[in-house]
Short mmCIF file of C-alpha atoms in Angstrom, two decimals:
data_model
loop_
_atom_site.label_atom_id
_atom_site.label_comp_id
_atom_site.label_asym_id
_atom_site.label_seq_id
_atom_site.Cartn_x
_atom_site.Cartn_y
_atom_site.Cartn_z
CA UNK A 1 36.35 -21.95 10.20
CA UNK A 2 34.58 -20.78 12.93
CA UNK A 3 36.74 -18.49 14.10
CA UNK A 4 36.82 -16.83 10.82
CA UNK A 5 32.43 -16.79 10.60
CA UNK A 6 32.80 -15.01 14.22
CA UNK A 7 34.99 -12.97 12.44
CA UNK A 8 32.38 -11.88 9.77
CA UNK A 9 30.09 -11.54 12.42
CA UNK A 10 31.77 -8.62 14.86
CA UNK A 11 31.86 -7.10 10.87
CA UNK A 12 28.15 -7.18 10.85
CA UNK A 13 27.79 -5.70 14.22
CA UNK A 14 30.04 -2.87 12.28
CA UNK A 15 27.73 -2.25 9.19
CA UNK A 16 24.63 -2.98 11.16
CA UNK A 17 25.72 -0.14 13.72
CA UNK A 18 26.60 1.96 11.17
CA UNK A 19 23.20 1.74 9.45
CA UNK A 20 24.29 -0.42 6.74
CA UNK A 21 21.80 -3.25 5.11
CA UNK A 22 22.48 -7.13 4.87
CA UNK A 23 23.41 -6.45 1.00
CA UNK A 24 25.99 -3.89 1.51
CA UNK A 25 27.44 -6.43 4.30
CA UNK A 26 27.39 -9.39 2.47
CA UNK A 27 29.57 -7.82 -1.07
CA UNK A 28 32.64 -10.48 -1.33
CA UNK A 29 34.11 -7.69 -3.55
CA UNK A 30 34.86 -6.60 -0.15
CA UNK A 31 35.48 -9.40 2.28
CA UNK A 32 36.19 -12.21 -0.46
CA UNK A 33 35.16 -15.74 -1.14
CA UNK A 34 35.03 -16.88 2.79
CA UNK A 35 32.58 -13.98 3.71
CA UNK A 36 29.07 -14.77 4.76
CA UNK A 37 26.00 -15.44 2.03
CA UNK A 38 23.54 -11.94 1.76
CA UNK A 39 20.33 -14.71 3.46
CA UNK A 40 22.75 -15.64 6.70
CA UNK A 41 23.73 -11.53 6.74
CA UNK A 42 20.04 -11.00 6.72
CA UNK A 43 19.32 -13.42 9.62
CA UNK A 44 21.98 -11.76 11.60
CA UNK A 45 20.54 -8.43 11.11
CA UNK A 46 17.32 -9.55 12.32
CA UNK A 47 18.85 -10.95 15.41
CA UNK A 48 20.63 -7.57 15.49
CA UNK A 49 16.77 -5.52 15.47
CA UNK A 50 15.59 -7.99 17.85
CA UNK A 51 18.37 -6.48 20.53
CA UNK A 52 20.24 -9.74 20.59
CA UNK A 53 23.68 -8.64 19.95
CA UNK A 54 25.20 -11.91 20.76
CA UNK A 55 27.57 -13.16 18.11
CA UNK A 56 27.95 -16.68 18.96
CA UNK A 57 26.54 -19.06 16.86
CA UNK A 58 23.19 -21.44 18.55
CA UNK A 59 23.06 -25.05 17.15
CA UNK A 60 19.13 -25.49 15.89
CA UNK A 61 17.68 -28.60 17.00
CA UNK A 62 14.32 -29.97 16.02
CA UNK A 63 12.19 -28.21 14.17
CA UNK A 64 12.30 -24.46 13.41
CA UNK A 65 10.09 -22.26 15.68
CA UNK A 66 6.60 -21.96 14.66
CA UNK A 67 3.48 -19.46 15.52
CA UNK A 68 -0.02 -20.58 16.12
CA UNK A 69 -1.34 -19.89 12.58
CA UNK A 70 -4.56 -18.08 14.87
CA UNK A 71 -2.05 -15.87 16.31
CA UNK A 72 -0.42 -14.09 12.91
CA UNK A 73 -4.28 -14.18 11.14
CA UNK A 74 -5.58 -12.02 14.83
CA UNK A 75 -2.40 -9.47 14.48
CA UNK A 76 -2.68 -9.20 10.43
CA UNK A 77 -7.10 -8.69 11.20
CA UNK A 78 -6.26 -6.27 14.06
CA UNK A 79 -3.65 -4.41 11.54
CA UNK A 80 -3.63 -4.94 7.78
CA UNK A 81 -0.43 -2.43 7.36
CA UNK A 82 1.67 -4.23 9.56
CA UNK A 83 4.81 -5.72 8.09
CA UNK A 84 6.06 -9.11 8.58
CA UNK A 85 9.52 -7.86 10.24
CA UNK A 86 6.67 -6.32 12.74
CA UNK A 87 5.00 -9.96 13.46
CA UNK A 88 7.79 -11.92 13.34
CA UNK A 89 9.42 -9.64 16.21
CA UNK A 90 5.48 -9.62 18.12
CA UNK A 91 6.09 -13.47 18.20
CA UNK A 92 10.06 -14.11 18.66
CA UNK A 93 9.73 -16.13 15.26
CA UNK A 94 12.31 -15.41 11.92
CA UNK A 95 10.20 -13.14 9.17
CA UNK A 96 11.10 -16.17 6.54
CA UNK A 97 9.02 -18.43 9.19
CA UNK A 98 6.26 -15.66 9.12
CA UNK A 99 6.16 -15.42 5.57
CA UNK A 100 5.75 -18.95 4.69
CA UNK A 101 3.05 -18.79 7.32
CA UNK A 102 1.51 -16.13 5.63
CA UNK A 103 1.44 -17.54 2.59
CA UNK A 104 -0.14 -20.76 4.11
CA UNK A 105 -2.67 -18.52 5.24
CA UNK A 106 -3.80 -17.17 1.83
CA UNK A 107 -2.86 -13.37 2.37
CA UNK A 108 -1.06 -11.14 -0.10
CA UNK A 109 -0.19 -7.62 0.19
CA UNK A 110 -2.39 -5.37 -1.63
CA UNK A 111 -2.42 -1.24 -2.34
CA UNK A 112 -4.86 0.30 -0.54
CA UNK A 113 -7.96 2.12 -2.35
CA UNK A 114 -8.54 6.01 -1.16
CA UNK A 115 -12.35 6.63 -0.80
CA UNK A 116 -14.00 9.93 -0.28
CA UNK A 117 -15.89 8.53 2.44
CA UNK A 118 -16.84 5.35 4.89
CA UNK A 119 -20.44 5.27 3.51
CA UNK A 120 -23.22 4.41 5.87
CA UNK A 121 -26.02 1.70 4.65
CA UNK A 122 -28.44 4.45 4.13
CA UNK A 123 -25.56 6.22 1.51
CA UNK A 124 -24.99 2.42 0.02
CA UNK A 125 -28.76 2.60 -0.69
CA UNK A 126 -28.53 5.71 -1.88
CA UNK A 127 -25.65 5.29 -4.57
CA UNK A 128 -27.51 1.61 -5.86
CA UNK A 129 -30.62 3.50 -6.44
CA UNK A 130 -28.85 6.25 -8.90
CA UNK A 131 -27.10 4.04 -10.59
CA UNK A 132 -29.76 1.89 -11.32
CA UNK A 133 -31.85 4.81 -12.45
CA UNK A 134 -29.00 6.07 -14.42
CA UNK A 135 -28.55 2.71 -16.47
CA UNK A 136 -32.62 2.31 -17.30
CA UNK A 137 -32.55 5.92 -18.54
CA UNK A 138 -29.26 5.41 -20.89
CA UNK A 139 -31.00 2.38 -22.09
CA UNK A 140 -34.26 4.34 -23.36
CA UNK A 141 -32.92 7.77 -24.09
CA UNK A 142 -28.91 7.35 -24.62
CA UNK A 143 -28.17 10.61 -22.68
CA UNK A 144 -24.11 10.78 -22.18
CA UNK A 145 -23.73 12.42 -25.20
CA UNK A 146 -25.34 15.03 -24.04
CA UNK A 147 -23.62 15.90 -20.96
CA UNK A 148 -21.22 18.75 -20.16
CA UNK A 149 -19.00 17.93 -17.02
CA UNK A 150 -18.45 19.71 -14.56
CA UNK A 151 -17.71 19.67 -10.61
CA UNK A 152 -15.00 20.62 -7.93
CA UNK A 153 -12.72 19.07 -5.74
CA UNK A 154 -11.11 19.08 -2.58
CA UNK A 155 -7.06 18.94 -3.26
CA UNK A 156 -5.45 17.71 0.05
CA UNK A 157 -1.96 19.95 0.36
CA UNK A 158 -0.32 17.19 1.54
CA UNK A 159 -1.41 14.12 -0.67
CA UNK A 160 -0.28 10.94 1.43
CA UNK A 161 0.77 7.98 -0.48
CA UNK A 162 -1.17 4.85 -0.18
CA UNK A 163 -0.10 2.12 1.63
CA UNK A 164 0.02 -1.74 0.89
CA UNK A 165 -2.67 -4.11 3.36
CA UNK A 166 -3.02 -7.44 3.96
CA UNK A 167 -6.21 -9.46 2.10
CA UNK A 168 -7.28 -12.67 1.26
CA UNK A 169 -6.42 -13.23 -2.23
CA UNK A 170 -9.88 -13.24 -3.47
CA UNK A 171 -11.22 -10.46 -1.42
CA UNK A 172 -10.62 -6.90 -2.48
CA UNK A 173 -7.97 -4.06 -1.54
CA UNK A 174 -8.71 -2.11 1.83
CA UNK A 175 -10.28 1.19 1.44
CA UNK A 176 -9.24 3.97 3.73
CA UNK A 177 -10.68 7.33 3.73
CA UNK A 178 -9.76 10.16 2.12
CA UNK A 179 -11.56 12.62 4.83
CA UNK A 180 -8.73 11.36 7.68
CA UNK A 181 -6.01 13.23 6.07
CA UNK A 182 -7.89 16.44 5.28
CA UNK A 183 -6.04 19.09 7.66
CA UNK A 184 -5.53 21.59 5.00
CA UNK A 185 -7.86 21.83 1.54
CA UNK A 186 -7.76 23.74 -1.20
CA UNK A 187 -11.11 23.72 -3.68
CA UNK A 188 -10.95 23.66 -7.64
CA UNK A 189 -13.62 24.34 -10.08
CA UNK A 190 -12.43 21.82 -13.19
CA UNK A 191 -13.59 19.04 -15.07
CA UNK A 192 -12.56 15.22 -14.43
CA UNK A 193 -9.02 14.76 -12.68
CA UNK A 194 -7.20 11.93 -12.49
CA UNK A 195 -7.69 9.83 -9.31
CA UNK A 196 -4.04 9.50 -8.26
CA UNK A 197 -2.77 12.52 -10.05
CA UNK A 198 -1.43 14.04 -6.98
CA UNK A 199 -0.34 11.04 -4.93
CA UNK A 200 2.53 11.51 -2.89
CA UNK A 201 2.56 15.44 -3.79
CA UNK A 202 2.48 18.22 -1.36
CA UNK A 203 1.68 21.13 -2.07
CA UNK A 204 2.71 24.53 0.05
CA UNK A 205 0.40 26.91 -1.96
CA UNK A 206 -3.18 27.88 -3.53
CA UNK A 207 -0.37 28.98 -6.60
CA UNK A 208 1.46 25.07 -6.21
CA UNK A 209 -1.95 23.98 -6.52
CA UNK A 210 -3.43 25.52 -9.41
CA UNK A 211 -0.08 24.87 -11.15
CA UNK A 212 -0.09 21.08 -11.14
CA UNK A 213 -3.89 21.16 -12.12
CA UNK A 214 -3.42 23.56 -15.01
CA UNK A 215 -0.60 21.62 -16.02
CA UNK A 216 -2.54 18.26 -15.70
CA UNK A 217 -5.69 19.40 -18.21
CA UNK A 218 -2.83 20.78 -20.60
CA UNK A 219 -1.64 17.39 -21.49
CA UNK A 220 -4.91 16.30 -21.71
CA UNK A 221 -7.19 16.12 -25.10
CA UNK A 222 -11.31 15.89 -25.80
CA UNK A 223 -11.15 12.49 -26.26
CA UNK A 224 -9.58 12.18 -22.44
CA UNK A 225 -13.34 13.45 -20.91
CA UNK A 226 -15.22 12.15 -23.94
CA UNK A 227 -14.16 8.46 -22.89
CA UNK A 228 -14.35 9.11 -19.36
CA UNK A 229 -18.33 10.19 -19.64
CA UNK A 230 -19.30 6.94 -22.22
CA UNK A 231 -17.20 4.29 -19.27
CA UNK A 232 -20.11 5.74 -16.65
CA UNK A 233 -22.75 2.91 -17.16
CA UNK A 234 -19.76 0.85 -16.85
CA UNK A 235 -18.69 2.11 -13.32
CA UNK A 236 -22.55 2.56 -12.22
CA UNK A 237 -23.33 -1.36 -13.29
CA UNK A 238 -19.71 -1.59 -10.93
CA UNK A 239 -21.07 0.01 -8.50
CA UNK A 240 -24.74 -2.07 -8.11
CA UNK A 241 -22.53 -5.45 -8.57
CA UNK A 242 -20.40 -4.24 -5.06
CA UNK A 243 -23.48 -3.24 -3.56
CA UNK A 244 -22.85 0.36 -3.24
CA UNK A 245 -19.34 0.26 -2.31
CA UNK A 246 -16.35 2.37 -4.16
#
């Protein structure tokens, strides 16, 4: 029996040097009944990443290998984007150790929230203050009614995706910065774009540009801007609860 798992195991060598995956190694389609279970092909190809290439099997004994739950929290603080392939390799410990650690530790993976800017106290002020205003005024002289919209905006050519973050499960998404991927900017006149419109896009041209806007407010009706104006007091109450924040 051995002899035929060391067998299966030179095979995963094969697929993992040919840039296979575990799941593509693991088909019994292909290699029948006898051939290794998709889980033991993915703890093989771990050992592959880690640069051990050995293919002989090590007896466990005791208890599996553990990290100091102070250790993954200080790596995961120090980098919310890092995977836990990433730790689990920092520390010499399996990823399904990590992630049970993980999990013990109360962090999930959530998507990231793109912000126009890190705002200073004084802008946190700033932002309370208006919105505050804003609300007392709507509740004496209902005023949204009245507004016509209007504004511009920066369109990043190349529109980076966000990224998922480690958090505490009641805390709330990262924010990054929208002003650290700014290299090249194109500005629109229009009114009210959706936020994530152009996620992942990028965009070679002033013409690619005003394309995918003119396209965007084409499949859009009154009542798109007409409910986006009367859900402001509802974002600027948002905005006083999080103490200024986005």
């Amino acid at each position: 029996m051995e002899s035929n798992n060391e067998h299966f195991r030179h095979i995963l060598l094969f697929y993992f040097r040919k840039g296979k995956n575990a799941a593509q190694a693991a088909k019994r389609d292909v290699h029948g009944e006898e051939a290794l279970k998709e889980r033991q092909c993915r703890n093989w190809f771990d050992k592959f990443r880690s640069g051990d290439f050995s293919l002989k099997y090590e007896q466990r004994s005791g208890r599996p290998l553990q990290a100091d739950n102070d250790q993954i929290k200080a790596i995961i603080v120090l980098d919310r984007h890092i995977s836990q392939r990433d730790i689990g390799e920092k520390l010499k410990i399996p990823k399904s150790t990590i992630h049970d650690q993980i999990k013990h530790l109360g962090f999930v993976k959530k998507l990231d929230i793109w912000v126009p800017h890190e705002l200073k106290e004084i802008n946190l002020t700033k932002r309370i203050n208006a919105c505050d205003s804003h609300l007392k005024r709507n509740e004496f002289d209902p005023f949204l009614k009245r507004i016509i919209t209007g504004d511009e905006k920066w369109i990043v050519y190349d529109n980076i995706k966000r990224k998922h973050s480690w958090s505490k499960r009641d805390e709330p998404p990262q924010t990054t910065s929208k002003l650290i991927f700014r290299k090249r900017r194109f500005c629109y006149q229009f009114g009210g774009i959706g936020r994530n419109y152009l996620d992942g896009k990028t965009l070679k041209d002033d013409e690619t540009v005003k394309s995918h806007l003119d396209q965007f407010f084409a499949d859009k009706n009154q009542k798109f801007y007409e409910l986006g104006i009367m859900k402001l007091p509802e974002i600027w109450q948002k905005v006083i609860e999080q103490n200024g924040k986005y």
